[in-house]
Amino acid sequence: MRILTTLLAATAIICVASCGDKVSAPAMQSSTYSGPTFESTLASAKARLQAQMDAPAVIPVPKDPGGGYTHEKHKANSTLIYEAGQLYKLTGEKQYADFAGKLLLAYADVYPQWPLHPAKKEQSPGRMFWQNLNESMFLLNVSQSYAAIKDTLTQEQRDKIETDLLRDMADFLSDGSPETFNKVHNHGTWATAAVGLTGYAIGDDEYVQQALLGLDKSGDAGFLKQMDKLFSPDGYYNEGPYYQRFAMMPFVIFAQEVERNNPELEIFEKRDAILMKAIDATIQQNYGGLFFPINDAIKDKGIATRELVHGVAIAYELTGDKGLLSVAQEQGRFMLTPESRKVSEDISAGKSEPFDYKTIRFGDGEDGTEGALDVLRASKDPQDLVVVAKNTSQGLGHGHFDKMGLLIYDQGKEILRDYGAARFLNVEAKYGGHYLFENNAYAKQTVAHNALVVDETSHFNGDVNVGNQNAPILGTFWDDGDLKITTASIETAYDDVAFDRTVAIIKDQAFENPIIVDLVEAHSETPHQYDLPFHYNGQIIETNFKLAAYKNMRAPLGNKNGYEYLWKVADSKAVDGLSQVTFLLDTRFYTITSSVPQNTDVIFTEVGANDPNFNLRREPAFILRSRKSDGVSYASVFEPHGEYNPTVEFTLESHSRVKSVKHYENGGDELIVIETKSGEVVALGVSGDADEAKPHSVSANGKDMTWTGPYHLFHSVAHTAGAK
Amino acid sequence: MRILTTLLAATAIICVASCGDKVSAPAMQSSTYSGPTFESTLASAKARLQAQMDAPAVIPVPKDPGGGYTHEKHKANSTLIYEAGQLYKLTGEKQYADFAGKLLLAYADVYPQWPLHPAKKEQSPGRMFWQNLNESMFLLNVSQSYAAIKDTLTQEQRDKIETDLLRDMADFLSDGSPETFNKVHNHGTWATAAVGLTGYAIGDDEYVQQALLGLDKSGDAGFLKQMDKLFSPDGYYNEGPYYQRFAMMPFVIFAQEVERNNPELEIFEKRDAILMKAIDATIQQNYGGLFFPINDAIKDKGIATRELVHGVAIAYELTGDKGLLSVAQEQGRFMLTPESRKVSEDISAGKSEPFDYKTIRFGDGEDGTEGALDVLRASKDPQDLVVVAKNTSQGLGHGHFDKMGLLIYDQGKEILRDYGAARFLNVEAKYGGHYLFENNAYAKQTVAHNALVVDETSHFNGDVNVGNQNAPILGTFWDDGDLKITTASIETAYDDVAFDRTVAIIKDQAFENPIIVDLVEAHSETPHQYDLPFHYNGQIIETNFKLAAYKNMRAPLGNKNGYEYLWKVADSKAVDGLSQVTFLLDTRFYTITSSVPQNTDVIFTEVGANDPNFNLRREPAFILRSRKSDGVSYASVFEPHGEYNPTVEFTLESHSRVKSVKHYENGGDELIVIETKSGEVVALGVSGDADEAKPHSVSANGKDMTWTGPYHLFHSVAHTAGAK
């Protein structure tokens, strides 16, 4: 299939029947929350502050880079100042204001004398910290605290703090650091938010205007520009959710203050409510509480992060959407803010409702035209089957080379995995906690993903600049309940190979659970090797070919582009154009049945070769491998089935129901036909044409299968006959 | 150290300060249970029965062995009959009695004509099933149902069911199968319980007496004998908790009926309340809801199994111990019995209290003198640090060859793992769901455990008969709060090597968490190779030696006794007699620091060699290996430390605090000295003498360390000086 619809708007969603999923029972128990509350958060903050308030203030002269003592001490002080200010605001107890004031004055004593940091980074250096990003974060905290407590200070104290700390720092971050302040980048958001909050705190509108409109107040830079540029129209952030939640913080904190002080700006309405969309998009991009780990992502990072706790509370304040309460329950954390208190109270009052998890396309890029992150959910239940199709653009320097890679989740767990970043955050023994060498060498490479690799070479030959210039071309995104489906293609990942991928979640009574259909096609007129890896999570149970893992030796699968990190564990041949692999994860079986070319190899791998320091996790995969002179087609069915229940000692349906998967073509039209062992037939028609009225026909085994529109699900006969 | 105290009673527990742990906060939230209830269990049983009641009864002629159609159908029918009887008892709705009666009559129609089963097992064949164990289970179910509904039947119907089904089956299982019925074995328990329940159901005391006292009613066999023989005086079951929970079922069900009909027997008081002890012991042998997977154990099996749900409910009925309610909450399941209803009601009424998890020695063997399972718990919090020292006897045919093997748990997870059984229960593709070949070849072998291996040979050379005759000799078991400790030794595992192991949980302010001290000593006058494996769970973070995993090839570590299943991943040398390995699991770091002989190898392994069918899980380990001509000593400190928190983005204490571990001896007295990087010193004195008044002294680095009694913890100075 070639996609004919390059002009199709990236965010178009065609709903044939209804765009909503039918949910019979709410997936989250909302009325029985028993976790932490705002009150318990407040109590522990009080206890924490109490322990600090009696101790003398320690304000060390800046010396260490990130992670070092002076760095961490100033970070900790800014948190103390912030929390003391919030505690004063929430409780009215003057001891907290006094403590915040004492620390602010102590900083005002010394800050003016600090030149650039001795360990300064070359670009965007700070004075208190090695980079001014941390200085922005400091000012964001302390300016909020100052606003809360300034009424408790003498005029003299106010003058001193404003002049020697807040203005000095705000000037340094604005006029003193124009390259950061005026940059459309998340560091710029932090700087403008910090300076703008300072303006509100001390009542100087000049800072506010510079923050909103850039140093020259022209609007070519500044916070409003960043709102226009950093998120796609759907609220997607180019680098992915792991970085999105980091970028969110200054946006929501400052916007809230803008709304309070300049309601006429209607900041939360701007760009079709882009900030609310961004918060929603961040939540939508989680499974089991953790973000989809595309690109450079620490996999443990999820919705419970501070940024998103603030974000959810502010969004709830603005929208009253009770679905956010169930997200807050999952977060299980609260902030020292009135909004967070409200969230906690409403949870305790039993107002939570299930969050509206959606099957949704997030257009990527400033205009939403540079690819998309496509999320297909079998239902609104957040623990149900989910497929993420990474049809996004490269995502800058933190991007991974997996065009149209897949992530699959089910029953609350990763089933087809993305490795995420090779990094142990802040763990000194692991390269100081930075990205490891293996991040570039393995984790970013295409073979580390569930994405097509041609000739053992990564997409764009691993060149991030080329990648940034070439997003996938999107096909139609479609959700009609029993069929949720998306398509994308790319011609620029390889010199003379174009490829496309169609992924669908299908519901049909021939299968006990929803299944996934995955069609990968590559087009070329020259011979190539095509590898399609499936990084499965689980234990191999059975295959339709003879398994014969190497008994006495192992060697790496290749010597470059990430292949050198994979042990070749077994090498088998698909049988008569069919590969079938069943694995078990916890209580459920999963079978991937693939229609493949004759003589396709099925290679089993494990991560761990060329890893002398045990830097990589040991994860298994199998790879479909063909050498073909005229392109390739892999059509796979991913089938969750059965139950392994050792508690009650039964096992159901450990075998796949799929007897065969066949792939038929007619010009640009495709048909995948799935036959079950009991003789039921389910088929999926795919055309590259978005025209809903256009007819298509493919002959399958002598029978013409006809439909209109871009996609069509041919239900099994019993399904068609019976009630849905 | 040689243990001098072979005469010490196996179950002796010396409490120096207090045997109780101090618990500051209850670990389980008991008042906020929101899981299933008895009522929801009842509702789903009604729905399940409703669907069956309209269908015709299907009673197939016996044909298939275990797992086959006729086998599963009769099992399912017996469950239906049981549930219908219970539903009638609970609701009084006659439709359930009618349904149970209909099925019982249908069985009475055909059972008398059934000869031995066509697929009968050679030993103990059945008629309805291939083995009479299943026939006992059937009768246990249906006799209870008959008792519940018989008042609703006509005399004619009663005569038919009693004569043609219940008596016929009971006669077959008693007089017709004396070798099972009179055997002291869990199959015998099932048979006697089923026949005894039948006696009560139909009012024939002859069956009851045979059940209690054996076929000849002499008391040499039968249920009471089994109560005397199958559990140790502490309630431990010889094969371990996985088989214990299976054996429990007929004991508790039948005993409850005996109590009801023959209260004068005081069955629950017998043998110092052995049945209650057995229930308690089964619960004590879980962590995170799963049983300690010693011997042949399916690792997913835990306290939520049907047997223990019945057991907990019956124990609660008898004792009113509210700690059992929190166990029932963890189980999250209920049975269709009045006792289970009471448990559910009391949970809902908020009566739950934390279960009394103990540091406890479970003597093994009929008299409690054949070794012991020693469980050390850092606190009563079930998620806290736990060490299990497997100082038990062999455990018959399902026993593994790991004398004095260790299992370590922390934060709800396995840290040092036991592989358990190599088996995928009921998964047809995995050798029909039976124990795999690799169970004997790998999982049972010593190297698959955290236990000392001499000359790459398993204990007792892998001979179960030799193993059954030789239990470890127990040393003193001791719990004084800050020091929980146990010792055992064995001279029979190898021809000319004796070895002992002392394991302790220690609390001292020099460490943020409790630590474990583990001293393994082997004694021999001939040269041997000593391997001490640590099957750790996590990712290697740092070591005190250069790590250099093989980059381009892997080979098996050995060629027999389980070594052939281990890939040799890396081979390093300990530095100056010290090996230090840090790994990370989830949010916590763990460091094992070992004092070892000069030139000790530290070999890293992964399971997976010689496993062509992917039958084994890929689990890592490292092995301390020395070749010595005069025995060996490995003294290790196991230290949980720090926090890896990617959500809030901080990492604390990723490095071990331990600077050195040294081991000093003076004759039979031992001293382990642990020095921290900040200069604090904690030491543990160990003597093999149980005499509490006897003085001991060991010179450490020129300083005499003196104590009295079998063990002594020398706290760090600050600890001794400060408040505990």
Coordinates of N, CA, C and O in Angstrom, one line a residue, chain A residues 141-201:
Chain A
N141 N 10.6 29.2 42.5 CA 10.2 28.8 43.9 C 10.1 30.0 44.8 O 9.1 30.2 45.5
V142 N 11.2 30.8 44.9 CA 11.3 31.8 45.9 C 10.4 33.0 45.6 O 10.0 33.7 46.5
S143 N 10.2 33.3 44.3 CA 9.3 34.4 44.1 C 7.9 34.1 44.5 O 7.2 35.0 45.0
Q144 N 7.5 32.9 44.4 CA 6.1 32.5 44.9 C 6.1 32.7 46.4 O 5.1 33.1 47.0
S145 N 7.1 32.2 47.0 CA 7.2 32.3 48.5 C 7.1 33.8 48.9 O 6.4 34.2 49.9
Y146 N 7.9 34.6 48.2 CA 8.0 36.1 48.6 C 6.6 36.7 48.5 O 6.1 37.4 49.4
A147 N 5.9 36.4 47.4 CA 4.5 36.9 47.2 C 3.6 36.5 48.4 O 2.8 37.3 48.9
A148 N 3.9 35.3 48.9 CA 3.0 34.8 50.0 C 3.3 35.5 51.3 O 2.4 35.7 52.1
I149 N 4.6 35.9 51.6 CA 4.9 36.4 52.9 C 5.3 37.8 53.0 O 5.6 38.4 54.1
K150 N 5.3 38.5 51.8 CA 5.9 39.9 51.9 C 5.2 40.8 52.8 O 5.8 41.7 53.4
D151 N 3.9 40.6 53.1 CA 3.1 41.4 54.0 C 3.6 41.3 55.4 O 3.4 42.2 56.2
T152 N 4.4 40.3 55.7 CA 4.9 40.1 57.1 C 6.2 40.8 57.3 O 6.8 40.8 58.4
L153 N 6.8 41.3 56.2 CA 8.1 41.9 56.3 C 8.1 43.4 56.5 O 7.1 44.0 56.1
T154 N 9.2 44.0 57.0 CA 9.3 45.5 57.1 C 9.6 46.0 55.7 O 10.1 45.2 54.8
Q155 N 9.4 47.3 55.5 CA 9.7 47.9 54.2 C 11.2 47.7 53.9 O 11.6 47.4 52.8
E156 N 12.0 47.8 54.9 CA 13.4 47.7 54.7 C 13.8 46.3 54.3 O 14.6 46.1 53.3
Q157 N 13.2 45.3 54.9 CA 13.4 43.9 54.5 C 12.9 43.7 53.1 O 13.6 43.0 52.3
R158 N 11.8 44.2 52.8 CA 11.2 44.0 51.4 C 12.2 44.6 50.4 O 12.5 44.0 49.4
D159 N 12.7 45.8 50.7 CA 13.6 46.5 49.7 C 14.8 45.6 49.5 O 15.3 45.5 48.4
K160 N 15.3 45.1 50.6 CA 16.6 44.4 50.5 C 16.3 43.1 49.6 O 17.1 42.8 48.7
I161 N 15.3 42.4 50.0 CA 15.0 41.1 49.2 C 14.7 41.4 47.7 O 15.3 40.7 46.8
E162 N 13.9 42.4 47.5 CA 13.6 42.7 46.1 C 14.8 43.2 45.3 O 15.0 42.7 44.2
T163 N 15.6 44.1 45.9 CA 16.7 44.6 45.2 C 17.8 43.6 45.0 O 18.3 43.4 43.9
D164 N 18.2 43.0 46.1 CA 19.5 42.3 46.1 C 19.3 40.8 45.7 O 20.3 40.1 45.3
L165 N 18.1 40.3 45.8 CA 17.9 38.9 45.4 C 16.9 38.8 44.2 O 17.4 38.4 43.1
L166 N 15.7 39.3 44.3 CA 14.7 39.0 43.3 C 15.0 39.8 42.0 O 15.1 39.2 40.9
R167 N 15.2 41.1 42.1 CA 15.5 41.8 40.9 C 16.9 41.5 40.3 O 17.0 41.4 39.1
D168 N 17.8 41.3 41.2 CA 19.2 40.9 40.7 C 19.1 39.6 39.9 O 19.7 39.5 38.8
M169 N 18.4 38.7 40.4 CA 18.3 37.4 39.8 C 17.4 37.5 38.5 O 17.8 36.9 37.4
A170 N 16.3 38.2 38.6 CA 15.4 38.3 37.4 C 16.2 39.1 36.3 O 16.0 38.7 35.1
D171 N 16.9 40.1 36.6 CA 17.7 40.8 35.6 C 18.7 39.9 35.0 O 18.9 39.9 33.8
F172 N 19.4 39.1 35.8 CA 20.4 38.2 35.3 C 19.7 37.2 34.3 O 20.3 36.9 33.3
L173 N 18.5 36.7 34.7 CA 17.9 35.7 33.8 C 17.2 36.3 32.6 O 17.0 35.6 31.6
S174 N 16.9 37.6 32.6 CA 16.3 38.2 31.4 C 17.4 39.0 30.6 O 18.0 38.4 29.7
D175 N 17.6 40.2 30.9 CA 18.6 41.0 30.2 C 19.9 40.4 30.2 O 20.7 40.4 29.2
G176 N 20.3 39.7 31.3 CA 21.6 39.1 31.4 C 21.8 37.8 30.7 O 22.9 37.3 30.5
S177 N 20.7 37.2 30.3 CA 20.8 35.9 29.6 C 19.8 35.8 28.4 O 18.9 34.9 28.3
P178 N 20.0 36.8 27.5 CA 19.0 36.9 26.4 C 18.9 35.6 25.6 O 17.8 35.2 25.1
E179 N 20.0 34.9 25.4 CA 20.0 33.7 24.5 C 19.0 32.6 25.1 O 18.4 31.8 24.3
T180 N 18.9 32.5 26.4 CA 18.0 31.6 27.0 C 16.6 32.2 27.1 O 15.6 31.5 26.7
F181 N 16.5 33.4 27.5 CA 15.2 34.0 27.8 C 14.4 34.1 26.6 O 13.1 33.9 26.6
N182 N 15.0 34.5 25.5 CA 14.3 34.7 24.2 C 14.1 33.4 23.4 O 13.6 33.4 22.3
K183 N 14.7 32.3 23.9 CA 14.7 31.1 23.1 C 13.3 30.3 23.2 O 12.8 30.3 24.3
V184 N 12.9 29.8 22.1 CA 11.7 29.0 22.2 C 12.1 27.6 22.5 O 12.4 26.8 21.6
H185 N 12.1 27.3 23.8 CA 12.7 26.0 24.3 C 12.3 25.9 25.7 O 12.0 26.9 26.4
N186 N 12.3 24.8 26.3 CA 11.7 24.7 27.7 C 12.6 25.4 28.7 O 12.1 25.9 29.7
H187 N 13.9 25.6 28.4 CA 14.7 26.4 29.3 C 14.2 27.9 29.3 O 14.2 28.6 30.3
G188 N 13.8 28.3 28.1 CA 13.2 29.7 28.0 C 11.9 29.8 28.8 O 11.6 30.8 29.4
T189 N 11.1 28.7 28.8 CA 9.8 28.7 29.5 C 10.1 28.9 31.0 O 9.5 29.7 31.7
W190 N 11.1 28.1 31.5 CA 11.5 28.3 32.9 C 11.9 29.7 33.2 O 11.5 30.3 34.2
A191 N 12.7 30.3 32.3 CA 13.3 31.6 32.6 C 12.1 32.7 32.6 O 12.0 33.5 33.5
T192 N 11.3 32.6 31.5 CA 10.2 33.6 31.5 C 9.2 33.5 32.6 O 8.8 34.5 33.2
A193 N 8.9 32.2 32.9 CA 8.0 32.0 34.0 C 8.5 32.6 35.3 O 7.8 33.2 36.1
A194 N 9.8 32.3 35.6 CA 10.4 32.8 36.8 C 10.4 34.3 36.9 O 10.1 34.9 37.9
V195 N 10.8 34.9 35.8 CA 10.9 36.4 35.7 C 9.5 37.0 35.8 O 9.2 38.0 36.6
G196 N 8.5 36.4 35.2 CA 7.1 36.9 35.2 C 6.6 36.7 36.6 O 5.9 37.6 37.1
L197 N 6.8 35.6 37.3 CA 6.3 35.4 38.6 C 6.9 36.5 39.6 O 6.3 37.0 40.5
T198 N 8.2 36.8 39.3 CA 8.9 37.8 40.1 C 8.2 39.2 39.9 O 7.9 39.9 40.9
G199 N 7.8 39.5 38.6 CA 7.1 40.7 38.4 C 5.8 40.8 39.1 O 5.5 41.8 39.8
Y200 N 5.1 39.7 39.1 CA 3.8 39.7 39.9 C 4.1 39.9 41.4 O 3.4 40.6 42.1
A201 N 5.1 39.2 41.9 CA 5.4 39.2 43.3 C 5.8 40.6 43.8 O 5.5 41.0 44.9

